[in-house]
PDB file of C-alpha atoms in Angstrom:
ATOM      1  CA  UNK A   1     -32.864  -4.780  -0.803  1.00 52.00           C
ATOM      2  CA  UNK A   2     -35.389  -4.226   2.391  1.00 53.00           C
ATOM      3  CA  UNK A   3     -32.691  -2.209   4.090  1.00 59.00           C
ATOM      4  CA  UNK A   4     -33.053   0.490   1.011  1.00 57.00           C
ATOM      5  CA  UNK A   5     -36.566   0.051   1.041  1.00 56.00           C
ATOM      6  CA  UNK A   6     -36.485   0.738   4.933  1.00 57.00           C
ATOM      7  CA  UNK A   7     -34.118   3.730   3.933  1.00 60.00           C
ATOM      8  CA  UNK A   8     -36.381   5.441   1.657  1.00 53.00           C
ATOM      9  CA  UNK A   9     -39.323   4.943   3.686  1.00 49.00           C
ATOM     10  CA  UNK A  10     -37.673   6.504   6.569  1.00 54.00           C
ATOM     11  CA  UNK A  11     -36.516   9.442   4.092  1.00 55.00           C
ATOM     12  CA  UNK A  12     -39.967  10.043   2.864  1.00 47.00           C
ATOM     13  CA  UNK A  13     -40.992   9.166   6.907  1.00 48.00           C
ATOM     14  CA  UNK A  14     -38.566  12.417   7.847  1.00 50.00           C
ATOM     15  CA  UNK A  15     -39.854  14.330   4.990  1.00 50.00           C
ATOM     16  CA  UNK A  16     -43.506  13.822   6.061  1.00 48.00           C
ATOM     17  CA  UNK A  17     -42.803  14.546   9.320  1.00 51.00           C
ATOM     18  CA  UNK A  18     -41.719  17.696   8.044  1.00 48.00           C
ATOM     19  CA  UNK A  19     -44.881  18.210   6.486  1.00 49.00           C
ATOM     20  CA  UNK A  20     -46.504  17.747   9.682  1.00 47.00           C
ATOM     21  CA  UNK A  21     -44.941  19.953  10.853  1.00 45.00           C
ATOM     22  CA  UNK A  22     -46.107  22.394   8.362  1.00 43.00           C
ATOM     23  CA  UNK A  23     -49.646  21.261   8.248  1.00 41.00           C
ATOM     24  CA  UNK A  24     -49.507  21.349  12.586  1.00 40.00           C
ATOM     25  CA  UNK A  25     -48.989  25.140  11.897  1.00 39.00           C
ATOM     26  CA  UNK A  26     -51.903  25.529   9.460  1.00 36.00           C
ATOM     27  CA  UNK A  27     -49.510  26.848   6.467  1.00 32.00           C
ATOM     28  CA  UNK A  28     -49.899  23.935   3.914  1.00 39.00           C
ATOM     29  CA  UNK A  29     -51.905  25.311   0.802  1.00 35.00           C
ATOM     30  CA  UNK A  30     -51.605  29.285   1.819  1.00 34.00           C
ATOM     31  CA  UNK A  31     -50.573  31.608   0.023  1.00 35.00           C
ATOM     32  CA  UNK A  32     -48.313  33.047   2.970  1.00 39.00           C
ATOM     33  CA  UNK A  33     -44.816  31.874   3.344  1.00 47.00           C
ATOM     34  CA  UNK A  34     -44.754  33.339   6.627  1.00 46.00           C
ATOM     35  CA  UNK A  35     -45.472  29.891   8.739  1.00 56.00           C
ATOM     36  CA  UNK A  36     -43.771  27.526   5.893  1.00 64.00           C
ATOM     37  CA  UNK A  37     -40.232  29.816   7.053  1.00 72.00           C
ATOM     38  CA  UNK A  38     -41.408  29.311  10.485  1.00 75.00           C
ATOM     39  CA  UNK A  39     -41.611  25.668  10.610  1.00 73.00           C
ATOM     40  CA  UNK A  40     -38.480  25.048   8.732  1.00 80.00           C
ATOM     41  CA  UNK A  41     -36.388  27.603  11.091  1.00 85.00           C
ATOM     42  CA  UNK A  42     -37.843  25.269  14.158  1.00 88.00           C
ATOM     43  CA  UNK A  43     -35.704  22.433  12.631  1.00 92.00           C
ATOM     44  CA  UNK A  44     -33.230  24.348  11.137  1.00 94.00           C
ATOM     45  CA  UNK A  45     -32.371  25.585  14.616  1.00 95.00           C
ATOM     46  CA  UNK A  46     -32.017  22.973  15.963  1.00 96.00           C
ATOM     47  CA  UNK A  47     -29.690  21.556  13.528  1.00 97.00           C
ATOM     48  CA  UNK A  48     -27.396  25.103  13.749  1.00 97.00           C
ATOM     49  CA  UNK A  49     -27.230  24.458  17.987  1.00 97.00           C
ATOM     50  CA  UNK A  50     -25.339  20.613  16.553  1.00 97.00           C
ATOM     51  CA  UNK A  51     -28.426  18.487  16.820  1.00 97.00           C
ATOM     52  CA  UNK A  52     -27.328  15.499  14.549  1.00 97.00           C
ATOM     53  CA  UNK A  53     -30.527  14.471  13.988  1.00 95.00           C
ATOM     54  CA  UNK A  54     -31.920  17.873  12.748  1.00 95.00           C
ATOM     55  CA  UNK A  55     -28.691  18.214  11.134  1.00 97.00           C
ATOM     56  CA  UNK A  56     -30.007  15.062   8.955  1.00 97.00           C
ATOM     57  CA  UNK A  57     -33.322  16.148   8.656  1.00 95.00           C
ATOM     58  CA  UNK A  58     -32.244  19.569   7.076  1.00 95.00           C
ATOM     59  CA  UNK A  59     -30.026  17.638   4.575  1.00 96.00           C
ATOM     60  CA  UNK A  60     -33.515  15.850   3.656  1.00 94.00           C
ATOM     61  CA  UNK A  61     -35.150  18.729   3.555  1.00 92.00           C
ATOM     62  CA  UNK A  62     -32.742  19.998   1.069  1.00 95.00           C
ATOM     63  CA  UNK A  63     -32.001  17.281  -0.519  1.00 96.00           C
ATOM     64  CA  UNK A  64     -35.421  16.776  -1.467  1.00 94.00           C
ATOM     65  CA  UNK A  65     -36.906  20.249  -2.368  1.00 91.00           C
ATOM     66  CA  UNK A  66     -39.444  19.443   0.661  1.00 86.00           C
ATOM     67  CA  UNK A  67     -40.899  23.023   1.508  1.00 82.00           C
ATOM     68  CA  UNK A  68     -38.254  25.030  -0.346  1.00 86.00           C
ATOM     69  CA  UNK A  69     -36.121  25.444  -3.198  1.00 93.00           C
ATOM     70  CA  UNK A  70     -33.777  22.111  -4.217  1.00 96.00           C
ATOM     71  CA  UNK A  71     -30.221  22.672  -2.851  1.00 97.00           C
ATOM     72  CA  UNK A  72     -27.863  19.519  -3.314  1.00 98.00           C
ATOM     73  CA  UNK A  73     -24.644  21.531  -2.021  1.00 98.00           C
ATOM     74  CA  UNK A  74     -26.563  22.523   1.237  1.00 98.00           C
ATOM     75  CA  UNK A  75     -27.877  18.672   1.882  1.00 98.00           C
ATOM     76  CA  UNK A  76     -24.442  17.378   1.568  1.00 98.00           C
ATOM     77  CA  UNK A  77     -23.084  20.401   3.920  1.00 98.00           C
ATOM     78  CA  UNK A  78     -25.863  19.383   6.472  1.00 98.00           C
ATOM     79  CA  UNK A  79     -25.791  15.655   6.052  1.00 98.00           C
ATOM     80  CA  UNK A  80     -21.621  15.568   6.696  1.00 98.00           C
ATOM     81  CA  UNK A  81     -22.618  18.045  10.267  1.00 98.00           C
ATOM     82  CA  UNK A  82     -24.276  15.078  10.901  1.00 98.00           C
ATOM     83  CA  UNK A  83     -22.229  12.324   9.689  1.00 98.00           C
ATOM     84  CA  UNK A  84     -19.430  13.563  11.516  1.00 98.00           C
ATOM     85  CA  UNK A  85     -21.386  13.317  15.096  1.00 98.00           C
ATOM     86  CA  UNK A  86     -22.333   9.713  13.755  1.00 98.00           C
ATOM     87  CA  UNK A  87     -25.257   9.452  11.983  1.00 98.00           C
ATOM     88  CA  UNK A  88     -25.258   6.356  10.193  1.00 97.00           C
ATOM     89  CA  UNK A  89     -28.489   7.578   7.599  1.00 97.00           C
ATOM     90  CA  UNK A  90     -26.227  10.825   6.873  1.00 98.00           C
ATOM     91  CA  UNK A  91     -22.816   9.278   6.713  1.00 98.00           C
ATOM     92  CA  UNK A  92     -24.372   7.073   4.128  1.00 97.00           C
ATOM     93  CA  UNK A  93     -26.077   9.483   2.126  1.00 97.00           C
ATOM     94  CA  UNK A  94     -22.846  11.681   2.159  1.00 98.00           C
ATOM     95  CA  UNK A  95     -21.198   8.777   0.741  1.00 97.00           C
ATOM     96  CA  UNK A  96     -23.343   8.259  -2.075  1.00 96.00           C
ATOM     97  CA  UNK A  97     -23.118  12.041  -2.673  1.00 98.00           C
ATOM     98  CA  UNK A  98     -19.223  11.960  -2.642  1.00 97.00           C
ATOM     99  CA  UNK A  99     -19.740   8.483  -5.095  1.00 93.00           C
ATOM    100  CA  UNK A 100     -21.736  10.371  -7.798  1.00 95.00           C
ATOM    101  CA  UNK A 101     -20.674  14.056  -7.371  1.00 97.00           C
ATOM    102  CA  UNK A 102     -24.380  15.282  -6.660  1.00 97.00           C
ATOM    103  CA  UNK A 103     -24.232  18.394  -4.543  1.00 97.00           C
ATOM    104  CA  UNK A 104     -20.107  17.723  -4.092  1.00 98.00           C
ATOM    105  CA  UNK A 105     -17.174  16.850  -6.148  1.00 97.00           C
ATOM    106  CA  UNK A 106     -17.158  13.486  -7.041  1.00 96.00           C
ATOM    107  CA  UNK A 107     -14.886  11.725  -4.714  1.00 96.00           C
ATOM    108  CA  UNK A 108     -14.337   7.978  -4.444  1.00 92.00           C
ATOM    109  CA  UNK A 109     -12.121   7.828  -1.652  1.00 94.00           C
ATOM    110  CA  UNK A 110     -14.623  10.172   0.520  1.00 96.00           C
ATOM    111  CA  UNK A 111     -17.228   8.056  -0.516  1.00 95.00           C
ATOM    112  CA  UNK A 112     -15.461   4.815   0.754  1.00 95.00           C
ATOM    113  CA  UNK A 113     -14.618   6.272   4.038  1.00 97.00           C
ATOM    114  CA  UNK A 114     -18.566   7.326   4.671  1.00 98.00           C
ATOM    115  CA  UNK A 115     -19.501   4.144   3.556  1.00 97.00           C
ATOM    116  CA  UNK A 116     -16.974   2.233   5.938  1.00 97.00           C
ATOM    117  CA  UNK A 117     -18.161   4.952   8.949  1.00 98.00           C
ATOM    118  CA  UNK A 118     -21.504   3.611   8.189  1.00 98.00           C
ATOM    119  CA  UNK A 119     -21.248  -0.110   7.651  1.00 97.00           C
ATOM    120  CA  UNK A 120     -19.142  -0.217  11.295  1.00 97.00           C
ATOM    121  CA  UNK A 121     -22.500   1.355  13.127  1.00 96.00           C
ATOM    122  CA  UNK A 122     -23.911  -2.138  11.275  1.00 96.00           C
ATOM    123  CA  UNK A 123     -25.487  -0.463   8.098  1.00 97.00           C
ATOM    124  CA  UNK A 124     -26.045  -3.563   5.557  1.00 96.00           C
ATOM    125  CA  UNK A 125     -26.478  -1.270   2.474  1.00 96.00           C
ATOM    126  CA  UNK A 126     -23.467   0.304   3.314  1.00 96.00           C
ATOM    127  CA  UNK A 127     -21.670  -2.716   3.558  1.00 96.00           C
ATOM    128  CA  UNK A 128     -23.082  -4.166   0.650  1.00 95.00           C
ATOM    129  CA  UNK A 129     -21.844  -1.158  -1.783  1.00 93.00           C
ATOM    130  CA  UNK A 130     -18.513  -1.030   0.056  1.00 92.00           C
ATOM    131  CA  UNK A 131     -18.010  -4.514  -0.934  1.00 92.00           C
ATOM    132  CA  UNK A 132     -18.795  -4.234  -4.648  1.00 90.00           C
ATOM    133  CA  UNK A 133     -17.020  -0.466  -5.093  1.00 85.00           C
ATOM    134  CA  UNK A 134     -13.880  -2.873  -2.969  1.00 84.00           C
ATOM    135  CA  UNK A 135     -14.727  -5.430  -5.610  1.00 86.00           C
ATOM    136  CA  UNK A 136     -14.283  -2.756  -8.415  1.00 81.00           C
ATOM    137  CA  UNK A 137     -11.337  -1.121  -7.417  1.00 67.00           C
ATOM    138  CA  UNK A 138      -9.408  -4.442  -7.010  1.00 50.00           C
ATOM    139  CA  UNK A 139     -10.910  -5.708 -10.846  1.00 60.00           C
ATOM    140  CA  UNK A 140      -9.128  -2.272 -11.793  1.00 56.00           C
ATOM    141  CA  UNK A 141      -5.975  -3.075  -9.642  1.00 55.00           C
ATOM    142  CA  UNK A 142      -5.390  -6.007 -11.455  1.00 55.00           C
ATOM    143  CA  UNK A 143      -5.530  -4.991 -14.685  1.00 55.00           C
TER     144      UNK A 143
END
């Protein structure tokens, strides 16, 4: 339970750093959209030239509706850039994407895989809800 805590607080953490960001370049509360853009397209580029981290931070950004519009199809596109270089925060956030279809089709098996990517980099959360959707599947098996 204090590893999701930890997780969310490091979610809101990336998503006010974002904000910082915003606020560092004097846009927050204008009516111009010109710096907002600006301060997203620093991260965003840096996620396009394969930084994982930025990769995870524009899924967040997405994700969360933090500075633009809501996009659950472009956070999962972003956070599996980054789970595939080995983010452990993305690869687990993909998985709970793939688990309840938000912003992807809803795929169990895709979900398990994430989930076992992350868990092996030591992720206890992940581990935790690989065990009990393991724990499912076999109650299912053996009916």
């Amino acid at each position: 339970m204090a590893r999701r805590i930890i997780r969310w607080v490091t979610i809101v953490l990336v998503g006010i750093g974002y904000m910082n960001v915003l606020y560092a370049n004097g846009i927050q509360g204008r009516s111009s959209g010109y710096r907002s853009t600006e301060a997203f397209w620093q991260v965003y580029t840096d996620a396009l030239r394969g930084d994982k981290t930025a990769q995870f931070q524009t899924g967040v950004i997405y994700e969360r509706g933090i500075g633009i519009e809501q996009n659950q199809t472009k956070a999962a596109l972003w956070y599996e850039k980054s789970a595939e270089q080995g983010h452990m925060d993305a690869q687990y956030n993909l998985a709970l994407m793939n688990a309840t279809g938000r912003g992807v089709d809803k795929n169990l098996d895709r979900a398990v895989m994430w989930l076992t990517k992350a868990a092996q980099q030591g992720d206890q959360d992940a581990r935790t809800l690989l065990s009990e959707i393991m724990d499912g599947k076999s109650r299912k098996d053996q009916r």
